[in-house]
Tab-separated table of C-alpha atoms and ligand atoms in Angstrom:
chain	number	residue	atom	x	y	z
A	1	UNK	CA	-18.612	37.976	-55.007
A	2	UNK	CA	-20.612	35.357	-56.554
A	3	UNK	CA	-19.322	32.792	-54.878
A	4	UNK	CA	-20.028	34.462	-51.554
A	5	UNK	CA	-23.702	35.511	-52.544
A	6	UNK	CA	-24.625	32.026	-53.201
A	7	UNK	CA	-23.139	30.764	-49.955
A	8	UNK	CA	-26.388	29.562	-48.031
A	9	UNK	CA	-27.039	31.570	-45.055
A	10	UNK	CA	-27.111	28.558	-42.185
A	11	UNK	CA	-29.413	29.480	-39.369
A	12	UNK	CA	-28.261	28.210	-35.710
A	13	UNK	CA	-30.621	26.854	-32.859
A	14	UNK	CA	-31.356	29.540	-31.023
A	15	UNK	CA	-30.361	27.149	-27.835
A	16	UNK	CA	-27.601	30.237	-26.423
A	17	UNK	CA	-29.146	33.056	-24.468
A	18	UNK	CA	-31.074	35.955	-26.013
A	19	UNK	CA	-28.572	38.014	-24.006
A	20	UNK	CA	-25.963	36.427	-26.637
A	21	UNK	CA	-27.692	37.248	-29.417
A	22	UNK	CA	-27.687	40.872	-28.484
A	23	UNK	CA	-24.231	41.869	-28.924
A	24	UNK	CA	-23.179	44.502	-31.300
A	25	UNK	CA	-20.716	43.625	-33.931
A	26	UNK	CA	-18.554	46.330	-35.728
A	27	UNK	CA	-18.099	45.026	-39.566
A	28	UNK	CA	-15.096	47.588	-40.543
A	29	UNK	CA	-14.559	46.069	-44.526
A	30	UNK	CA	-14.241	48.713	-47.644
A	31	UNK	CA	-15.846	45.867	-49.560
A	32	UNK	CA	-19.752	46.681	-49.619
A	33	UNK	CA	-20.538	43.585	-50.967
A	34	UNK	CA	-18.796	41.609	-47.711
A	35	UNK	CA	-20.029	44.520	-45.109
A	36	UNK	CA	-23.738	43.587	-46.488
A	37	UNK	CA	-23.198	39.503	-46.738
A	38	UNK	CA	-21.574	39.769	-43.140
A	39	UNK	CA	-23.778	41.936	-41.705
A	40	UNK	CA	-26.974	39.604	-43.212
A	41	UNK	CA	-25.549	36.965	-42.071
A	42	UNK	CA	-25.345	38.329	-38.506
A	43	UNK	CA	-28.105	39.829	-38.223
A	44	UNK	CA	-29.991	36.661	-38.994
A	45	UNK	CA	-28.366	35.329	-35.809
A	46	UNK	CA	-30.224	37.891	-33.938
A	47	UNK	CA	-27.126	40.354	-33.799
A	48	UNK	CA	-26.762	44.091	-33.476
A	49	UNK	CA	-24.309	45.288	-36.239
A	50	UNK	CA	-22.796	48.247	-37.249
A	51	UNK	CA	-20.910	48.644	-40.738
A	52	UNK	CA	-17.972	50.961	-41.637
A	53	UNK	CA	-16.634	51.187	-45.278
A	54	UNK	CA	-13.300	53.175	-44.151
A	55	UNK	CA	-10.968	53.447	-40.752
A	56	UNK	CA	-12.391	56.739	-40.100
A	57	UNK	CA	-16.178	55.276	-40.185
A	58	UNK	CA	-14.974	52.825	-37.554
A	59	UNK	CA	-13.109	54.728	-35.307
A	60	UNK	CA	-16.283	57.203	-35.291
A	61	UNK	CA	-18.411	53.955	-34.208
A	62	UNK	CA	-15.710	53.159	-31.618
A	63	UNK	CA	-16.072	55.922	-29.814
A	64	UNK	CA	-19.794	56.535	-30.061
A	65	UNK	CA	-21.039	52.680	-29.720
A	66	UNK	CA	-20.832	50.239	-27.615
A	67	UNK	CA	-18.864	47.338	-29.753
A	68	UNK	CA	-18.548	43.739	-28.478
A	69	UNK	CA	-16.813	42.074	-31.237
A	70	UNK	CA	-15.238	43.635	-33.930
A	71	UNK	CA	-14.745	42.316	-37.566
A	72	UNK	CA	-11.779	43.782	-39.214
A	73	UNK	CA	-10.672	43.445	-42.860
A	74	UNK	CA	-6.883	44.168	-42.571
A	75	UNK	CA	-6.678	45.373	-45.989
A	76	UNK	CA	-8.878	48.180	-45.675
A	77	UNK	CA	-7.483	51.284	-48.146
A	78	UNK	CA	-5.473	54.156	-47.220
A	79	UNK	CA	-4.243	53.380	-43.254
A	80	UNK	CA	-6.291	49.899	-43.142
A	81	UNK	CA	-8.117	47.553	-40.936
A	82	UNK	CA	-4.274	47.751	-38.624
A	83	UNK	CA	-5.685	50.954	-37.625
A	84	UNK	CA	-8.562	50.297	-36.414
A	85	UNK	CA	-7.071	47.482	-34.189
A	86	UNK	CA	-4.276	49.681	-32.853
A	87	UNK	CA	-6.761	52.154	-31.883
A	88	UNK	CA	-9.109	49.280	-30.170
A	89	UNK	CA	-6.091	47.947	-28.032
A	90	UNK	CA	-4.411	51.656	-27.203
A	91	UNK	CA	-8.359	52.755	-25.209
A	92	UNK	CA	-8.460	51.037	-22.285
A	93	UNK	CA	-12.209	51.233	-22.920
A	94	UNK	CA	-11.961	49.157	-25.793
A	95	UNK	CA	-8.531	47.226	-24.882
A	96	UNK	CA	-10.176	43.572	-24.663
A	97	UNK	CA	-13.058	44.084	-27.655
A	98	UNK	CA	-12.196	40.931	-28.906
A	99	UNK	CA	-10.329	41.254	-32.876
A	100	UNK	CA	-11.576	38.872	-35.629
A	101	UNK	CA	-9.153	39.583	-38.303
A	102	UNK	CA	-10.613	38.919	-42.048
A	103	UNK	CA	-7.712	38.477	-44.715
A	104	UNK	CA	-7.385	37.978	-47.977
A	105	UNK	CA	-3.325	36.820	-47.743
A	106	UNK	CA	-2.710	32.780	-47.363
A	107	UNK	CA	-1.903	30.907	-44.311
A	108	UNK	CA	1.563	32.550	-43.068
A	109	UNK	CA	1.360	36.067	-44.204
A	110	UNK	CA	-2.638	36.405	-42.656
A	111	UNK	CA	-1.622	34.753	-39.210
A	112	UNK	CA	1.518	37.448	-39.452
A	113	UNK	CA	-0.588	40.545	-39.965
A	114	UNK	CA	-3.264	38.835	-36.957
A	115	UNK	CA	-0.257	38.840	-34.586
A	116	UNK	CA	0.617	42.228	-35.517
A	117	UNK	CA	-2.694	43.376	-34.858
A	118	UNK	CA	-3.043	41.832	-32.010
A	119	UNK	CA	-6.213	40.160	-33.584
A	120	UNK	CA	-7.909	37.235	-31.101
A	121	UNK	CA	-8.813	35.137	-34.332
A	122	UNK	CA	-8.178	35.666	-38.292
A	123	UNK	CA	-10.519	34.414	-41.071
A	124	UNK	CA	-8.923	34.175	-44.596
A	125	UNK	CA	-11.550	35.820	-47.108
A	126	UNK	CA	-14.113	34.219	-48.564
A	127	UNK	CA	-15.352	33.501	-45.487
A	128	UNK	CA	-17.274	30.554	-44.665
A	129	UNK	CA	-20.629	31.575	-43.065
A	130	UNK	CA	-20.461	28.886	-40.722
A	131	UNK	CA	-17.076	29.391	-39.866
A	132	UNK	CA	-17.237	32.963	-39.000
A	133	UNK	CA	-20.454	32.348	-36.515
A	134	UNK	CA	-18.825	30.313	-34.943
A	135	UNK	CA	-15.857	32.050	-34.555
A	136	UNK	CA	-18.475	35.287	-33.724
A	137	UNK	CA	-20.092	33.177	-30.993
A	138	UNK	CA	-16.355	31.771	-29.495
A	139	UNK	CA	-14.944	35.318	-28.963
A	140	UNK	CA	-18.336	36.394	-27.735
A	141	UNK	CA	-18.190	33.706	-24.721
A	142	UNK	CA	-14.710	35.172	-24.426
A	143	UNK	CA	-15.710	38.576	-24.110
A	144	UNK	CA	-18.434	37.786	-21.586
A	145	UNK	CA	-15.687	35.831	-19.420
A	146	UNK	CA	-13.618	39.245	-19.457
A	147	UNK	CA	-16.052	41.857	-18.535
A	148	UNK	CA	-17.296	38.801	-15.788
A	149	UNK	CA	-13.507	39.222	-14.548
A	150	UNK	CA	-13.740	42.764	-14.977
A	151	UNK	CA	-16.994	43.732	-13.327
A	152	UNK	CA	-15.721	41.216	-10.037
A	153	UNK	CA	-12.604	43.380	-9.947
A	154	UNK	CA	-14.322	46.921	-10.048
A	155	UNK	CA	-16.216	45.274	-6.882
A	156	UNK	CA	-12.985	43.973	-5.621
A	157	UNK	CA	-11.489	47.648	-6.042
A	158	UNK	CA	-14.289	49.537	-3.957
A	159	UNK	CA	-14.265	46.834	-1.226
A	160	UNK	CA	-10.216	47.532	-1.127
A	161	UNK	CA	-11.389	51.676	-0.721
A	162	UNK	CA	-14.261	51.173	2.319
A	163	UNK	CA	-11.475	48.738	3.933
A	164	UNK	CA	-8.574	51.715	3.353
A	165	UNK	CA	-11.403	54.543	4.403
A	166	UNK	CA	-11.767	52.325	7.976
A	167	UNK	CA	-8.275	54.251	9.198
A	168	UNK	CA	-7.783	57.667	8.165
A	169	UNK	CA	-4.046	57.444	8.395
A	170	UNK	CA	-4.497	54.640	5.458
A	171	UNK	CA	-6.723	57.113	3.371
A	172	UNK	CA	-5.675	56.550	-0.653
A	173	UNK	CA	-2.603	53.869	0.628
A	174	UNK	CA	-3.441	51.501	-2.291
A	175	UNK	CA	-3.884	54.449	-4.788
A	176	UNK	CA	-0.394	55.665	-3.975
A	177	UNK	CA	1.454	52.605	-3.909
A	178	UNK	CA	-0.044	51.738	-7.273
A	179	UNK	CA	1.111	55.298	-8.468
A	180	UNK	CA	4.409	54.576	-6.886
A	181	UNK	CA	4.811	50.967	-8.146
A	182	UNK	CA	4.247	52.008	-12.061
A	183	UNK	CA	6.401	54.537	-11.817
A	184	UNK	CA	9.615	52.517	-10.456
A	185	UNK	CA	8.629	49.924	-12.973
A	186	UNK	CA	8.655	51.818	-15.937
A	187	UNK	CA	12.274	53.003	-14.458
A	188	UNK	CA	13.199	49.584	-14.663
A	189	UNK	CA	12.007	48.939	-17.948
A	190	UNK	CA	9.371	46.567	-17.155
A	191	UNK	CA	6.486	45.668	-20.077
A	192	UNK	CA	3.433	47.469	-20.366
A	193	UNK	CA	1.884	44.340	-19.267
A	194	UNK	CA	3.638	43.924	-16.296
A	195	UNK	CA	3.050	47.664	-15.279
A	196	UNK	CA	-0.257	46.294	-15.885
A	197	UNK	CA	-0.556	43.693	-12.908
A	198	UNK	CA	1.407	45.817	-10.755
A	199	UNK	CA	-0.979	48.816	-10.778
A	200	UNK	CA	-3.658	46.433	-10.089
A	201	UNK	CA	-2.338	44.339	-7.741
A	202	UNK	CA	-1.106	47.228	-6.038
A	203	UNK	CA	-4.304	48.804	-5.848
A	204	UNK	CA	-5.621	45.266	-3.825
A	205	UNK	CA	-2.892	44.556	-2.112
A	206	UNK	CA	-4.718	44.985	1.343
A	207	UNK	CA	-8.097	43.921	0.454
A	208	UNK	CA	-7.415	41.359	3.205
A	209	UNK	CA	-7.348	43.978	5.883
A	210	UNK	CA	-11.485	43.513	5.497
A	211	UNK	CA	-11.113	40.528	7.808
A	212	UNK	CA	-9.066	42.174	10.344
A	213	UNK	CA	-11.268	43.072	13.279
A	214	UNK	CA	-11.120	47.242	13.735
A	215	UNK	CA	-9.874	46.860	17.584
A	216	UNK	CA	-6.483	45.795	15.455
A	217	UNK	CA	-6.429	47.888	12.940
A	218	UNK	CA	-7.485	50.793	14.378
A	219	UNK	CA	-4.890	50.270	17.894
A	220	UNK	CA	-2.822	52.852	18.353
A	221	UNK	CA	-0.241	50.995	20.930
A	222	UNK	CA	2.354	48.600	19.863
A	223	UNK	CA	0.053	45.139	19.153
A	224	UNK	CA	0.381	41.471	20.686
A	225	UNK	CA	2.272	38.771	19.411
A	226	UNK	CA	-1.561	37.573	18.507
A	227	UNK	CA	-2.459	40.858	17.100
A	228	UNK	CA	0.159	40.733	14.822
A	229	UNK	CA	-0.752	37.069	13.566
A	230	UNK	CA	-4.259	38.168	12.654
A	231	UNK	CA	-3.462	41.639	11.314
A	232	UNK	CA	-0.472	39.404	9.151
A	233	UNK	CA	-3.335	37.328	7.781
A	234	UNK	CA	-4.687	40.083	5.517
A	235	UNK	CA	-2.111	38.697	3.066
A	236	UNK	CA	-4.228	35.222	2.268
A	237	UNK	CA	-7.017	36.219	3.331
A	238	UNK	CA	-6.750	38.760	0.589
A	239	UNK	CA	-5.688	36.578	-2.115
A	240	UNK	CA	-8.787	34.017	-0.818
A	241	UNK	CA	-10.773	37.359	-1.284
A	242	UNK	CA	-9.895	37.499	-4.591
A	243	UNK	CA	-9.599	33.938	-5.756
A	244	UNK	CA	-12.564	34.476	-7.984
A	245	UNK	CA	-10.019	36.400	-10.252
A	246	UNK	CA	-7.935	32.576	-10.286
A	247	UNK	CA	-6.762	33.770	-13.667
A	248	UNK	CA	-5.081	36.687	-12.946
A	249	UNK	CA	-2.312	34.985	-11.030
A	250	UNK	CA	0.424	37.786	-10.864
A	251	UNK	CA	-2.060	39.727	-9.336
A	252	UNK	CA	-2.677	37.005	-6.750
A	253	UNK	CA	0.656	36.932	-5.949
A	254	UNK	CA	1.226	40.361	-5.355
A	255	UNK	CA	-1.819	40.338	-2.746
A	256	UNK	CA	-0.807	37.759	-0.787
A	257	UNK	CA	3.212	37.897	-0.993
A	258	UNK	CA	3.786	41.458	-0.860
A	259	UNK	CA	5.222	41.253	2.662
A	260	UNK	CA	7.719	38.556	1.811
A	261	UNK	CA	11.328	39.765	2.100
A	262	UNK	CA	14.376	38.392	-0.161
A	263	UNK	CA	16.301	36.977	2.717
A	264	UNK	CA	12.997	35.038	3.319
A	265	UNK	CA	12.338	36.775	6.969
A	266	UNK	CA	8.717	37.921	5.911
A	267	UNK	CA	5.323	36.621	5.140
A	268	UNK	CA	3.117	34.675	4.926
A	269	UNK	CA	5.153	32.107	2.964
A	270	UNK	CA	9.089	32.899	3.893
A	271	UNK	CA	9.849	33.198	-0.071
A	272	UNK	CA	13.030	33.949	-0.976
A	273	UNK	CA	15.234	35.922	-3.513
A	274	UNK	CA	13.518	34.469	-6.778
A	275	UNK	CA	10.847	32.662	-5.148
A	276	UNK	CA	9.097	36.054	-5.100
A	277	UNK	CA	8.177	37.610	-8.666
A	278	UNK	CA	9.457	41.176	-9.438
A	279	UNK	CA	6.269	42.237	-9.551
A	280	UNK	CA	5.697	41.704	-5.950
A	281	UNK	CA	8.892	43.288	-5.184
A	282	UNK	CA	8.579	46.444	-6.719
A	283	UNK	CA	5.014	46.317	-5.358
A	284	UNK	CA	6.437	45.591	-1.789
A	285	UNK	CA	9.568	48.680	-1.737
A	286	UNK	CA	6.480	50.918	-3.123
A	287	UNK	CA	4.369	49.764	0.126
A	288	UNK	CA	7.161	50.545	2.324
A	289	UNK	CA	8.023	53.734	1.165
A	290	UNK	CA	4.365	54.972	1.580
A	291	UNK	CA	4.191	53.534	5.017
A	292	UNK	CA	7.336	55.313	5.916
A	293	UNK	CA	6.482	58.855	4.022
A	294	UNK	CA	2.479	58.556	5.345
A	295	UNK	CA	2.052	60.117	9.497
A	296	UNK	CA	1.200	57.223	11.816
A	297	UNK	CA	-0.175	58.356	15.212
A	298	UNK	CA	2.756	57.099	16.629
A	299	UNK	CA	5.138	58.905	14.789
A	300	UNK	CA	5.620	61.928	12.163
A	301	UNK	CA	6.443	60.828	8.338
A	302	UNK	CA	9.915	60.208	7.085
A	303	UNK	CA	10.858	62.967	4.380
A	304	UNK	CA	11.839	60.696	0.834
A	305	UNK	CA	15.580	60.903	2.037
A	306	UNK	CA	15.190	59.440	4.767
A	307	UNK	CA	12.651	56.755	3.569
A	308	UNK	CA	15.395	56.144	1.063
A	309	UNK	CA	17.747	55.692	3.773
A	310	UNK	CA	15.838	53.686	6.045
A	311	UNK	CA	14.816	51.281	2.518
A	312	UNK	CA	18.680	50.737	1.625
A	313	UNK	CA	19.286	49.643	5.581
A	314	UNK	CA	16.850	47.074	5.037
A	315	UNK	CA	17.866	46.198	1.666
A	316	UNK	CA	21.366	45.766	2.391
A	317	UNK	CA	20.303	43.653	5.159
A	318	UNK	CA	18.805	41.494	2.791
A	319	UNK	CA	14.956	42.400	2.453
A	320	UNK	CA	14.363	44.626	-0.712
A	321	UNK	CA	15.759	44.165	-4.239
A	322	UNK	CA	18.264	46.685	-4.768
A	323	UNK	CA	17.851	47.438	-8.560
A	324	UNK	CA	14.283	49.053	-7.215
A	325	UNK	CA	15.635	50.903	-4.541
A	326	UNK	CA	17.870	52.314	-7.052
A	327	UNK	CA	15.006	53.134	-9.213
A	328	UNK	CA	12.846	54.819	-6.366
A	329	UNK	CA	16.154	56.768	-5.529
A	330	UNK	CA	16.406	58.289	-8.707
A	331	UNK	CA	12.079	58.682	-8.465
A	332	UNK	CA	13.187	61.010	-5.769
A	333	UNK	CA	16.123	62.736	-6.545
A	334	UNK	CA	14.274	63.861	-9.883
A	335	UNK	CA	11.603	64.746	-7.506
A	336	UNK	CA	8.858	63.293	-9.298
A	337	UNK	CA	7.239	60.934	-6.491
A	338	UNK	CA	3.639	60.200	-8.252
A	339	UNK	CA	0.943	62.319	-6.297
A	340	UNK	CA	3.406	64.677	-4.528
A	341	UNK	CA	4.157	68.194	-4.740
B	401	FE2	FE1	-0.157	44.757	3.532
């Protein structure tokens, strides 16, 4: 540790934010000598910390503090630091804490054991003090990007909910769609992180709608050829809604292609086969199964069979994808439709 202790502790211009400077830092390292020098160091810089000596200790901060970055030595003793970054990703509170990874291995095996943990940065021990503030302050930035994202989306997700509360045969559309559409995805074997995008795209898929005038959305007679045009618009107007989020793009596709059709009959781009991602498609089949299934006032709802029925007419026409029909008909047969009884 000598080395370490007679690193000089560099001071930065305090030229960033206070608001930066209050951020809580997690120091999970079984070495007291590093949780003190790294927690010194930080605190110099103006930052909250909070030091754990073993996985337990951390995992007891983790769910009693608020953390914005956490430092991780992946060689902590009995289950190690791994642990403590599994259980940061797995809590969807905690899923995008940003991971700096300290290691003691060389180049290849560290970067390894960063990938495994899904780490956002690694830091081979001793650390430089300069290094590692910098690294602190880089990830911090990042995190403040993400909850940014995050925070617009939670707006995003009540705006979608007064738009869906506007027509009571819409009431808790998006939320069963989204159900819907995770469920045939998982059928199909899609990645966590697609099931991801699809849940939340799913969820905004009609955020457009806000921009459709209630006279339209609300008629209960068959609409005009103009009617149609500007209740059709909800699908870019949605995605323009949402542009804000410009770097979730699966999500933005999903909102404003969801009512494009394989054989390239739908809207509001004609896409075709490919040209549409699968996570609009499953996205899409979900949609039209809950508009068939839901009452409209000009009709009752379609029991699942005959949803299912009226689906594979328009998928063997060419409209829907028919691995996810498959996968919503075995949803049904199993009788385990998301929400229903
Ligand atoms: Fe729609």
């Amino acid at each position: 540790m000598s080395t370490l202790s007679s690193q000089v502790v560099v001071t930065f211009p305090k030229d960033l934010s206070q608001e930066s400077n209050r951020a809580t830092i997690l120091i999970a390292d079984s070495d007291e000598d590093y949780r003190q020098l790294y927690s010194d160091l930080l605190r110099s810089e103006g930052f909250h910390t909070f030091c754990a000596k073993t996985v337990d200790q951390a995992l007891a901060v983790l769910h009693h503090e608020r953390i914005d970055i956490a430092l991780v030595d992946g060689m902590m003793p009995k289950t190690n630091g791994m642990t403590v970054c599994r259980e940061l990703r797995s809590n969807p509170e905690t899923r995008l804490v940003p991971i700096l990874l300290l290691t003691s291995w060389e180049l290849a095996p560290g970067r390894a054991m960063g990938i495994d943990a899904d780490a956002d940065a690694y830091l081979k021990k001793p650390v430089n003090n300069i290094e590692l503030i910098t690294r602190v302050r880089t990830l911090l930035e990042k995190k403040r990007f993400t909850d940014n994202l995050e925070n617009t989306e939670k707006m995003l997700l009540t705006l979608a909910e007064l738009v869906e509360a506007k027509n009571p045969y819409n009431a808790g559309h998006g939320f069963r769609v989204s159900r819907t559409a995770v469920s045939l995805a998982a059928r199909m074997g899609l990645s966590a992180d697609d099931r991801e995008w699809i849940r939340r795209g799913a969820l905004l898929h009609d955020i457009g709608k806000v921009g459709v005038p209630d006279e339209i959305l609300l008629k209960l007679g068959p609409l005009t050829a103009e009617e149609k045009s500007v209740l059709n618009s909800h699908t870019y107007v949605g995605a323009r809604i949402c542009a804000p989020l410009s770097s979730y793009r699966p999500l933005l596709q999903i909102i404003r292609n969801h009512h494009e059709r394989l054989d390239g009959s739908g809207y509001p781009d004609g896409l075709r086969g490919k040209e549409i991602s699968i996570l609009t498609r499953v996205v899409s089949v979900a949609d039209v199964y809950d508009g068939l299934t839901t009452r409209r006032p000009y009709r009752g709802s379609f029991s699942d069979m005959q949803a299912i029925h009226q689906i594979r007419r328009e998928a063997e026409q060419g409209w829907w994808d028919l691995r996810i029909l498959a996968a919503l008909g075995t949803m049904v047969s199993f009788q385990c439709v998301p929400g229903r009884a």
